[in-house]
mmCIF file of C-alpha atoms in Angstrom:
data_model
loop_
_atom_site.group_PDB
_atom_site.id
_atom_site.type_symbol
_atom_site.label_atom_id
_atom_site.label_comp_id
_atom_site.label_asym_id
_atom_site.label_seq_id
_atom_site.Cartn_x
_atom_site.Cartn_y
_atom_site.Cartn_z
ATOM 1 C CA LEU M 1 -0.403 -0.302 0.147
ATOM 2 C CA THR M 2 2.795 2.360 0.889
ATOM 3 C CA TYR M 3 4.478 2.020 -1.968
ATOM 4 C CA ALA M 4 1.151 2.428 -4.001
ATOM 5 C CA ILE M 5 0.647 5.682 -2.461
ATOM 6 C CA ALA M 6 3.984 6.920 -3.104
ATOM 7 C CA GLY M 7 3.523 5.753 -6.615
ATOM 8 C CA LEU M 8 0.524 8.474 -6.946
ATOM 9 C CA THR M 9 2.192 10.812 -5.586
ATOM 10 C CA GLY M 10 4.278 10.778 -9.038
ATOM 11 C CA LEU M 11 8.227 9.261 -6.970
ATOM 12 C CA ALA M 12 9.990 6.746 -9.300
ATOM 13 C CA TRP M 13 9.211 2.751 -8.655
ATOM 14 C CA ASN M 14 12.405 2.101 -6.809
ATOM 15 C CA LYS M 15 11.675 5.071 -4.474
ATOM 16 C CA ALA M 16 8.078 4.123 -3.885
ATOM 17 C CA VAL M 17 9.265 0.194 -2.848
ATOM 18 C CA PHE M 18 12.861 1.806 -0.329
ATOM 19 C CA ILE M 19 9.801 4.227 1.461
ATOM 20 C CA GLY M 20 7.816 1.009 1.628
ATOM 21 C CA PHE M 21 10.231 -1.046 3.121
ATOM 22 C CA LEU M 22 11.033 1.893 6.075
ATOM 23 C CA VAL M 23 7.076 2.142 6.749
ATOM 24 C CA SER M 24 7.116 -1.421 7.318
ATOM 25 C CA LEU M 25 9.115 -2.200 9.876
ATOM 26 C CA SER M 26 7.908 -2.216 13.536
ATOM 27 C CA SER M 27 9.446 -1.044 16.306
ATOM 28 C CA THR M 28 10.686 -4.292 18.070
ATOM 29 C CA ALA M 29 13.165 -3.256 21.394
ATOM 30 C CA ILE M 30 9.794 -0.689 21.843
ATOM 31 C CA VAL M 31 6.939 -2.827 22.070
ATOM 32 C CA LEU M 32 8.189 -5.645 23.994
ATOM 33 C CA LYS M 33 9.509 -3.405 26.363
ATOM 34 C CA LEU M 34 5.863 -2.331 26.959
ATOM 35 C CA LEU M 35 3.898 -6.138 25.947
ATOM 36 C CA ASP M 36 6.605 -7.489 28.761
ATOM 37 C CA GLU M 37 6.333 -4.611 31.535
ATOM 38 C CA ARG M 38 2.131 -4.719 30.853
ATOM 39 C CA ALA M 39 2.678 -8.666 31.193
ATOM 40 C CA GLU M 40 0.984 -9.199 27.183
ATOM 41 C CA ILE M 41 3.840 -11.074 25.566
ATOM 42 C CA THR M 42 1.244 -14.817 26.207
ATOM 43 C CA SER M 43 -1.423 -12.350 25.666
ATOM 44 C CA PRO M 44 -3.414 -13.337 22.171
ATOM 45 C CA HIS M 45 -2.350 -9.936 21.058
ATOM 46 C CA GLY M 46 0.618 -10.268 22.424
ATOM 47 C CA ARG M 47 1.430 -13.082 20.315
ATOM 48 C CA ASN M 48 0.008 -11.862 16.724
ATOM 49 C CA THR M 49 2.311 -8.741 17.752
ATOM 50 C CA LEU M 50 5.127 -10.693 18.559
ATOM 51 C CA ALA M 51 5.937 -12.811 15.371
ATOM 52 C CA VAL M 52 5.742 -9.719 13.057
ATOM 53 C CA LEU M 53 8.090 -8.461 14.855
ATOM 54 C CA ILE M 54 10.479 -11.263 14.655
ATOM 55 C CA PHE M 55 9.379 -11.824 10.793
ATOM 56 C CA GLN M 56 10.260 -8.057 10.333
ATOM 57 C CA ASP M 57 13.855 -8.480 11.788
ATOM 58 C CA LEU M 58 14.363 -11.824 10.043
ATOM 59 C CA ILE M 59 13.399 -10.475 6.551
ATOM 60 C CA VAL M 60 15.734 -7.117 7.415
ATOM 61 C CA VAL M 61 18.976 -8.831 5.904
ATOM 62 C CA PRO M 62 17.357 -9.747 2.442
ATOM 63 C CA MET M 63 15.211 -6.048 2.486
ATOM 64 C CA MET M 64 18.822 -4.807 3.045
ATOM 65 C CA LEU M 65 21.098 -7.173 0.748
ATOM 66 C CA PHE M 66 18.279 -5.643 -1.683
ATOM 67 C CA THR M 67 18.331 -1.842 -1.511
ATOM 68 C CA PRO M 68 21.714 -2.012 -3.010
ATOM 69 C CA PHE M 69 20.226 -2.442 -6.262
ATOM 70 C CA LEU M 70 17.414 -0.320 -5.239
ATOM 71 C CA ALA M 71 19.497 2.737 -5.748
ATOM 72 C CA GLY M 72 20.399 1.563 -8.695
ATOM 73 C CA MET M 73 24.328 1.323 -10.504
ATOM 74 C CA PRO M 74 26.672 4.780 -10.990
ATOM 75 C CA GLU M 75 26.547 5.272 -14.197
ATOM 76 C CA GLY M 76 28.804 3.290 -16.436
ATOM 77 C CA ALA M 77 28.845 0.461 -14.167
ATOM 78 C CA THR M 78 29.741 -2.441 -15.804
ATOM 79 C CA ASN M 79 28.698 -5.677 -15.139
ATOM 80 C CA VAL M 80 31.615 -7.041 -13.799
ATOM 81 C CA GLU M 81 30.755 -4.439 -10.632
ATOM 82 C CA VAL M 82 27.167 -5.593 -10.695
ATOM 83 C CA ALA M 83 28.107 -9.665 -10.617
ATOM 84 C CA GLY M 84 30.100 -8.050 -7.555
ATOM 85 C CA ILE M 85 28.258 -7.229 -5.268
ATOM 86 C CA LEU M 86 25.899 -10.154 -5.600
ATOM 87 C CA ILE M 87 28.919 -11.749 -5.117
ATOM 88 C CA LYS M 88 29.392 -9.965 -1.908
ATOM 89 C CA ALA M 89 26.147 -10.787 -0.299
ATOM 90 C CA ILE M 90 26.192 -14.445 -1.148
ATOM 91 C CA SER M 91 29.788 -14.397 0.393
ATOM 92 C CA LEU M 92 27.938 -12.757 3.366
ATOM 93 C CA ILE M 93 25.079 -15.409 3.657
ATOM 94 C CA ILE M 94 27.487 -18.592 3.534
ATOM 95 C CA PHE M 95 29.356 -16.643 6.107
ATOM 96 C CA VAL M 96 26.523 -16.795 8.320
ATOM 97 C CA TYR M 97 25.930 -20.224 7.590
ATOM 98 C CA LEU M 98 29.457 -21.761 8.679
ATOM 99 C CA SER M 99 29.697 -19.435 11.081
ATOM 100 C CA TYR M 100 26.794 -20.150 13.228
ATOM 101 C CA ARG M 101 26.840 -24.360 12.284
ATOM 102 C CA TRP M 102 30.146 -24.822 13.300
ATOM 103 C CA ILE M 103 32.762 -21.784 13.399
ATOM 104 C CA VAL M 104 31.260 -19.753 17.051
ATOM 105 C CA PRO M 105 29.756 -22.954 17.757
ATOM 106 C CA LYS M 106 33.344 -23.976 18.737
ATOM 107 C CA ILE M 107 34.945 -20.960 19.332
ATOM 108 C CA LEU M 108 32.545 -20.866 22.667
ATOM 109 C CA TYR M 109 33.094 -24.958 23.438
ATOM 110 C CA GLN M 110 36.833 -23.893 23.886
ATOM 111 C CA ILE M 111 36.338 -20.408 25.657
ATOM 112 C CA ALA M 112 34.033 -22.226 27.521
ATOM 113 C CA LYS M 113 35.596 -24.712 29.378
ATOM 114 C CA THR M 114 38.410 -22.178 30.547
ATOM 115 C CA ARG M 115 34.989 -20.958 32.685
ATOM 116 C CA SER M 116 36.029 -17.706 32.427
ATOM 117 C CA ARG M 117 33.317 -15.595 32.568
ATOM 118 C CA GLU M 118 35.300 -12.177 31.410
ATOM 119 C CA LEU M 119 36.175 -14.206 28.627
ATOM 120 C CA PHE M 120 32.950 -15.483 28.278
ATOM 121 C CA LEU M 121 32.283 -12.120 27.748
ATOM 122 C CA LEU M 122 34.723 -10.212 25.382
ATOM 123 C CA SER M 123 34.471 -13.102 23.124
ATOM 124 C CA ILE M 124 31.058 -12.158 22.552
ATOM 125 C CA VAL M 125 31.326 -8.413 22.092
ATOM 126 C CA MET M 126 33.957 -9.689 19.675
ATOM 127 C CA ILE M 127 32.494 -11.486 18.101
ATOM 128 C CA CYS M 128 29.294 -8.754 17.891
ATOM 129 C CA LEU M 129 32.380 -6.217 16.574
ATOM 130 C CA GLY M 130 34.093 -8.370 13.981
ATOM 131 C CA VAL M 131 31.001 -9.608 12.356
ATOM 132 C CA ALA M 132 29.753 -6.066 12.690
ATOM 133 C CA TRP M 133 33.126 -5.203 10.687
ATOM 134 C CA ILE M 134 33.192 -7.744 8.423
ATOM 135 C CA THR M 135 29.709 -6.308 6.814
ATOM 136 C CA ALA M 136 30.960 -2.692 6.601
ATOM 137 C CA GLU M 137 34.040 -4.174 4.750
ATOM 138 C CA LEU M 138 32.075 -5.309 2.711
ATOM 139 C CA GLY M 139 29.702 -2.244 1.966
ATOM 140 C CA LEU M 140 27.240 -2.775 3.420
ATOM 141 C CA SER M 141 25.722 -1.537 7.247
ATOM 142 C CA LEU M 142 27.596 -2.023 10.850
ATOM 143 C CA ALA M 143 23.533 -2.520 11.988
ATOM 144 C CA LEU M 144 23.643 -5.124 9.234
ATOM 145 C CA GLY M 145 26.766 -6.503 10.608
ATOM 146 C CA ALA M 146 25.495 -6.849 15.001
ATOM 147 C CA PHE M 147 21.736 -8.518 13.490
ATOM 148 C CA LEU M 148 23.363 -11.411 11.957
ATOM 149 C CA ALA M 149 26.409 -11.153 14.975
ATOM 150 C CA GLY M 150 22.832 -11.638 17.243
ATOM 151 C CA LEU M 151 21.883 -14.582 14.862
ATOM 152 C CA ILE M 152 24.565 -16.492 14.898
ATOM 153 C CA ILE M 153 25.714 -16.361 18.480
ATOM 154 C CA SER M 154 22.041 -16.887 18.817
ATOM 155 C CA GLU M 155 21.970 -20.313 16.928
ATOM 156 C CA SER M 156 24.269 -21.743 19.184
ATOM 157 C CA GLU M 157 23.964 -24.121 21.787
ATOM 158 C CA TYR M 158 25.636 -21.439 24.690
ATOM 159 C CA SER M 159 22.657 -18.595 23.342
ATOM 160 C CA HIS M 160 21.109 -18.319 26.371
ATOM 161 C CA GLU M 161 24.629 -18.240 28.614
ATOM 162 C CA ALA M 162 25.697 -15.415 26.038
ATOM 163 C CA LEU M 163 22.000 -13.641 27.288
ATOM 164 C CA GLY M 164 22.740 -13.255 30.785
ATOM 165 C CA ARG M 165 26.285 -12.105 30.178
ATOM 166 C CA ILE M 166 25.202 -9.086 27.828
ATOM 167 C CA LEU M 167 21.328 -8.498 29.058
ATOM 168 C CA PRO M 168 22.617 -6.799 32.303
ATOM 169 C CA PHE M 169 23.729 -4.230 29.671
ATOM 170 C CA ARG M 170 20.354 -4.215 27.572
ATOM 171 C CA ASP M 171 18.907 -0.469 28.306
ATOM 172 C CA ILE M 172 22.375 1.262 28.270
ATOM 173 C CA PHE M 173 23.108 0.445 24.977
ATOM 174 C CA VAL M 174 19.003 0.298 23.944
ATOM 175 C CA SER M 175 19.328 4.198 25.363
ATOM 176 C CA PHE M 176 22.116 4.959 24.324
ATOM 177 C CA PHE M 177 20.874 3.397 20.397
ATOM 178 C CA PHE M 178 17.903 5.677 20.703
ATOM 179 C CA ILE M 179 19.239 8.388 22.050
ATOM 180 C CA SER M 180 22.022 8.424 18.677
ATOM 181 C CA ILE M 181 18.742 8.450 16.684
ATOM 182 C CA GLY M 182 17.624 11.069 18.261
ATOM 183 C CA MET M 183 20.451 13.309 17.988
ATOM 184 C CA LEU M 184 20.040 12.731 13.761
ATOM 185 C CA LEU M 185 16.951 14.815 13.741
ATOM 186 C CA ASP M 186 17.118 17.767 11.750
ATOM 187 C CA ILE M 187 15.339 20.396 14.346
ATOM 188 C CA SER M 188 15.056 23.332 11.477
ATOM 189 C CA PHE M 189 13.886 20.558 9.147
ATOM 190 C CA LEU M 190 11.115 19.388 11.453
ATOM 191 C CA ILE M 191 9.726 23.077 12.383
ATOM 192 C CA ASP M 192 9.435 24.143 8.356
ATOM 193 C CA ASN M 193 7.893 20.902 6.967
ATOM 194 C CA LEU M 194 5.586 21.765 10.984
ATOM 195 C CA ALA M 195 2.610 20.312 8.983
ATOM 196 C CA LEU M 196 3.091 17.516 6.254
ATOM 197 C CA ILE M 197 5.549 15.496 8.843
ATOM 198 C CA GLY M 198 2.571 15.784 11.317
ATOM 199 C CA ILE M 199 0.060 14.544 8.321
ATOM 200 C CA LEU M 200 3.001 11.840 7.300
ATOM 201 C CA ALA M 201 3.286 11.020 10.691
ATOM 202 C CA VAL M 202 -0.787 10.353 12.120
ATOM 203 C CA SER M 203 -1.056 8.850 8.277
ATOM 204 C CA ILE M 204 1.420 6.083 9.071
ATOM 205 C CA ILE M 205 0.480 5.169 11.862
ATOM 206 C CA VAL M 206 -3.465 4.853 11.225
ATOM 207 C CA LEU M 207 -2.437 2.832 7.511
ATOM 208 C CA LYS M 208 -0.865 0.501 9.658
ATOM 209 C CA ALA M 209 -3.185 0.340 12.784
ATOM 210 C CA VAL M 210 -5.704 -0.294 9.468
ATOM 211 C CA ILE M 211 -3.653 -3.397 8.045
ATOM 212 C CA GLY M 212 -2.245 -4.792 11.767
ATOM 213 C CA GLY M 213 -5.984 -5.201 12.431
ATOM 214 C CA ILE M 214 -7.414 -6.960 8.985
ATOM 215 C CA ALA M 215 -4.473 -8.974 9.084
ATOM 216 C CA SER M 216 -5.802 -9.927 11.976
ATOM 217 C CA LEU M 217 -9.592 -10.211 11.037
ATOM 218 C CA ILE M 218 -8.750 -12.560 8.828
ATOM 219 C CA LEU M 219 -6.971 -14.744 10.842
ATOM 220 C CA ARG M 220 -10.204 -15.011 12.843
ATOM 221 C CA TYR M 221 -8.875 -13.517 15.870
ATOM 222 C CA PRO M 222 -11.752 -10.807 18.104
ATOM 223 C CA LEU M 223 -12.181 -7.346 17.328
ATOM 224 C CA ARG M 224 -10.728 -6.684 20.077
ATOM 225 C CA ILE M 225 -7.503 -8.468 19.115
ATOM 226 C CA ALA M 226 -6.983 -7.321 16.039
ATOM 227 C CA VAL M 227 -7.682 -3.554 17.108
ATOM 228 C CA LEU M 228 -4.395 -3.689 19.895
ATOM 229 C CA THR M 229 -2.555 -5.898 17.142
ATOM 230 C CA GLY M 230 -2.375 -3.333 14.803
ATOM 231 C CA LEU M 231 -2.335 -0.154 17.128
ATOM 232 C CA ALA M 232 1.575 -2.084 18.880
ATOM 233 C CA LEU M 233 2.169 -2.163 15.020
ATOM 234 C CA ALA M 234 1.345 1.098 14.118
ATOM 235 C CA GLN M 235 4.891 2.762 14.521
ATOM 236 C CA ILE M 236 8.244 2.584 12.484
ATOM 237 C CA GLY M 237 11.115 0.916 13.890
ATOM 238 C CA GLU M 238 13.709 2.690 14.608
ATOM 239 C CA PHE M 239 15.925 1.296 12.265
ATOM 240 C CA SER M 240 13.972 2.277 9.246
#
């Protein structure tokens, strides 16, 4: 729907698709925190919302890999350069698969044998930073690398131990992240375009709430559950 609306305003198809990517994502961090505080994660609308949020987190990877193609190749780009981007994307997928199946589990096993909590925590942090650095070197984003590192670690048998070590830092990291996003806000642009931004914000919230609600109704959930699910998914995620 976002693609169709953006297309009607005269935007090129690739820009319309990209805007659709941005609008479609919701904030896992904020919604999960709210559901957890209200003890509603296991409720029907909580399960619906969580399922959509998890799928959104997973679909971010192909979205980001596809985004360079939406931007279009620079003028004069050759088939070799296009093939290079494809090779990078395929190599990254292979690297992630090998890492979570064999490399990271063996590394964590050897580290766990030392029974050193400090070494285990440092290893988890270095794995995250290392994967993020690799994706950045491939011309992709640090955020994608950090996300992939999380996926790799979560598939190991030490995922719960890793989560337990990192959990105390979660609120600090989340706070830093949202503050850094907020610092990117151009106040003068906001003031100059306040009416347009307000209309867009309200329109997006209504659009996403209606779509989330309709999806729940199609699955034959009661109207109350559909409304709560739609409202939970109505915002745009910080990843966008």
